[in-house]
Amino acid sequence: MEDELEDLVPPEEYVVRWSFTGRCSDELSINKGDQLMVHAKITPEWWWAELRGVFGYVPASYLHHGVIEEEDEEDEEEDAWQDEEYYLTYGTLNLHLEMLSDKSRTEAYRRVIVNNSASLHRKVVMDLGCGTGIMSLFCAQLAQPAAVYAVEASSMVQHTRELVKQNACEEVVTVLQGRAEDIQLPEQVDVLVSEWMGNCLLFEFMVESVLLARDRWLREGGMMWPSSAALTLVPCQARRYYAEKMAFWENPYGLDFTPLQPLALEEFFAKPKFSHLMEPGDRLAPPADVICLDMHTLQVADLEEMQGEFQFHLEKSGVFHGFTAWFSVYFKSLEEGGAPVELNTGPDSEPTHWKQTLFMLDEPVSVNAADRIGGSIILRRNPTWRRHLTVTLHWDINGRTQEVGTKSFPMWR
Ligand code: J7C
């Protein structure tokens, strides 16, 4: 009886921060500002709630405790997205130079436009997060679209306008200043092109803006570029990085500095290493795609938590230091049967500015050829800092319960 009473916690009132569309009959559809009652916090991600007499699951991160003032609400959202800071970083040339000088990236997008130039004739295109406008200019110069809407939220947009004029594309390209979420287009578009990918594919979560724009502005049957994306993982060695950051403390200048190793673990291995270039000999098994996104069907709510499984069959013995991750994106052809274009950021392709992401284990493990490393990866979007995520890896060796590990890596919060 006492146990039952403990289960009967009183319902709590929450306010909806972001609208969410339920995807099946036991998920509630909720609108920003709705007040609902949470009856049970079933998991940290999904709560059982009631809105106007209807019960269903809602994503917990979409809710805010208690009633909030309109102004506070806006401040808090801005803060959580760090939009101001985010768009400021794209207001100067530094990142645009990095993206434009990345030939694999920029030329992959150009190839998509060249390969599809005939089909783009008289089509309406949206270039979301156009930056300096390169894709819009490629479109206008290499194909004959009816219109290209180039949308950019950072202050770079003033220069984009000038570049469009300078390259005599102003008849076709209309530059729109603002967030894709807020701008109005005069018409729906046939093609939505965007370069939204961040480290480990999802970091920055610009993909959310792309999905919201798709649902609002892409006509029925329109094309998303990229059309799909995959996150790839491989167990690897990272001898050099391990030596530099961890083994270093064993005997510097003939002294024992190992008491600093716990600090080193926290400082260098708790978060992933961005900008890692995996050496060809470092992989312990053939890489595998662990998460695949279809850009035509993916929903914003799916981004809260993505999970993938893996089973790697090692091809050599060595030291298992961690996992390396990278992504690929694919651009379907507008023509029936046309070849897709791939942009692959992995170690077997031309290096890109994303490079790869390395997740170091706390301790290296010796492994043998023919061992199996199985497990799962979970990408959890931060409920507060919406551009950040935590990557959790679970693994076991040969399915043995005594050789298992789990580690969560915040990126960055
Ligand atoms: N609306 C308009 N521009 C955006 C948005 C948005 N919601 N999100 C990102 N951008 C712009 C940003 O200012 C920058 O120029 C580019 O898109 C980011 C590209 N980042 C990436 N990781 N590919």
PDB file of N, CA and C in Angstrom, residues 112-123 142-145 334-335:
ATOM      1  N   VAL A 112      26.939  18.546 -58.049  1.00  0.00           N
ATOM      2  CA  VAL A 112      25.502  18.275 -57.980  1.00  0.00           C
ATOM      3  C   VAL A 112      24.766  19.198 -58.962  1.00  0.00           C
ATOM      4  N   ILE A 113      25.176  20.438 -58.982  1.00  0.00           N
ATOM      5  CA  ILE A 113      24.483  21.403 -59.842  1.00  0.00           C
ATOM      6  C   ILE A 113      24.803  21.158 -61.315  1.00  0.00           C
ATOM      7  N   VAL A 114      26.076  20.862 -61.590  1.00  0.00           N
ATOM      8  CA  VAL A 114      26.460  20.561 -62.977  1.00  0.00           C
ATOM      9  C   VAL A 114      25.715  19.318 -63.474  1.00  0.00           C
ATOM     10  N   ASN A 115      25.728  18.259 -62.663  1.00  0.00           N
ATOM     11  CA  ASN A 115      25.082  17.000 -63.080  1.00  0.00           C
ATOM     12  C   ASN A 115      23.582  17.167 -63.301  1.00  0.00           C
ATOM     13  N   ASN A 116      23.001  18.145 -62.612  1.00  0.00           N
ATOM     14  CA  ASN A 116      21.552  18.314 -62.687  1.00  0.00           C
ATOM     15  C   ASN A 116      21.151  19.567 -63.449  1.00  0.00           C
ATOM     16  N   SER A 117      22.094  20.138 -64.187  1.00  0.00           N
ATOM     17  CA  SER A 117      21.807  21.461 -64.757  1.00  0.00           C
ATOM     18  C   SER A 117      20.587  21.436 -65.683  1.00  0.00           C
ATOM     19  N   ALA A 118      20.436  20.381 -66.459  1.00  0.00           N
ATOM     20  CA  ALA A 118      19.282  20.347 -67.376  1.00  0.00           C
ATOM     21  C   ALA A 118      17.977  20.296 -66.584  1.00  0.00           C
ATOM     22  N   SER A 119      17.950  19.489 -65.547  1.00  0.00           N
ATOM     23  CA  SER A 119      16.708  19.346 -64.770  1.00  0.00           C
ATOM     24  C   SER A 119      16.409  20.570 -63.918  1.00  0.00           C
ATOM     25  N   LEU A 120      17.431  21.380 -63.648  1.00  0.00           N
ATOM     26  CA  LEU A 120      17.198  22.575 -62.828  1.00  0.00           C
ATOM     27  C   LEU A 120      16.550  23.702 -63.635  1.00  0.00           C
ATOM     28  N   HIS A 121      16.492  23.510 -64.953  1.00  0.00           N
ATOM     29  CA  HIS A 121      15.907  24.525 -65.827  1.00  0.00           C
ATOM     30  C   HIS A 121      14.503  24.889 -65.354  1.00  0.00           C
ATOM     31  N   ARG A 122      14.277  26.173 -65.112  1.00  0.00           N
ATOM     32  CA  ARG A 122      12.981  26.730 -64.673  1.00  0.00           C
ATOM     33  C   ARG A 122      12.533  26.266 -63.281  1.00  0.00           C
ATOM     34  N   LYS A 123      13.431  25.657 -62.531  1.00  0.00           N
ATOM     35  CA  LYS A 123      13.072  25.238 -61.171  1.00  0.00           C
ATOM     36  C   LYS A 123      13.300  26.396 -60.186  1.00  0.00           C
ATOM     37  N   LEU A 142      25.450  27.890 -63.720  1.00  0.00           N
ATOM     38  CA  LEU A 142      25.642  26.590 -64.367  1.00  0.00           C
ATOM     39  C   LEU A 142      24.324  25.947 -64.809  1.00  0.00           C
ATOM     40  N   ALA A 143      23.215  26.499 -64.313  1.00  0.00           N
ATOM     41  CA  ALA A 143      21.906  25.974 -64.717  1.00  0.00           C
ATOM     42  C   ALA A 143      21.020  27.191 -65.023  1.00  0.00           C
ATOM     43  N   GLN A 144      19.788  26.941 -65.382  1.00  0.00           N
ATOM     44  CA  GLN A 144      18.918  28.097 -65.648  1.00  0.00           C
ATOM     45  C   GLN A 144      17.652  27.996 -64.812  1.00  0.00           C
ATOM     46  N   PRO A 145      17.814  28.137 -63.499  1.00  0.00           N
ATOM     47  CA  PRO A 145      16.627  28.048 -62.644  1.00  0.00           C
ATOM     48  C   PRO A 145      15.746  29.277 -62.831  1.00  0.00           C
ATOM     49  N   LEU A 334      18.064  14.611 -59.966  1.00  0.00           N
ATOM     50  CA  LEU A 334      16.688  15.013 -60.308  1.00  0.00           C
ATOM     51  C   LEU A 334      16.169  14.160 -61.459  1.00  0.00           C
ATOM     52  N   GLU A 335      17.128  13.526 -62.167  1.00  0.00           N
ATOM     53  CA  GLU A 335      16.722  12.685 -63.291  1.00  0.00           C
ATOM     54  C   GLU A 335      16.489  11.257 -62.843  1.00  0.00           C
TER      55      GLU A 335
END
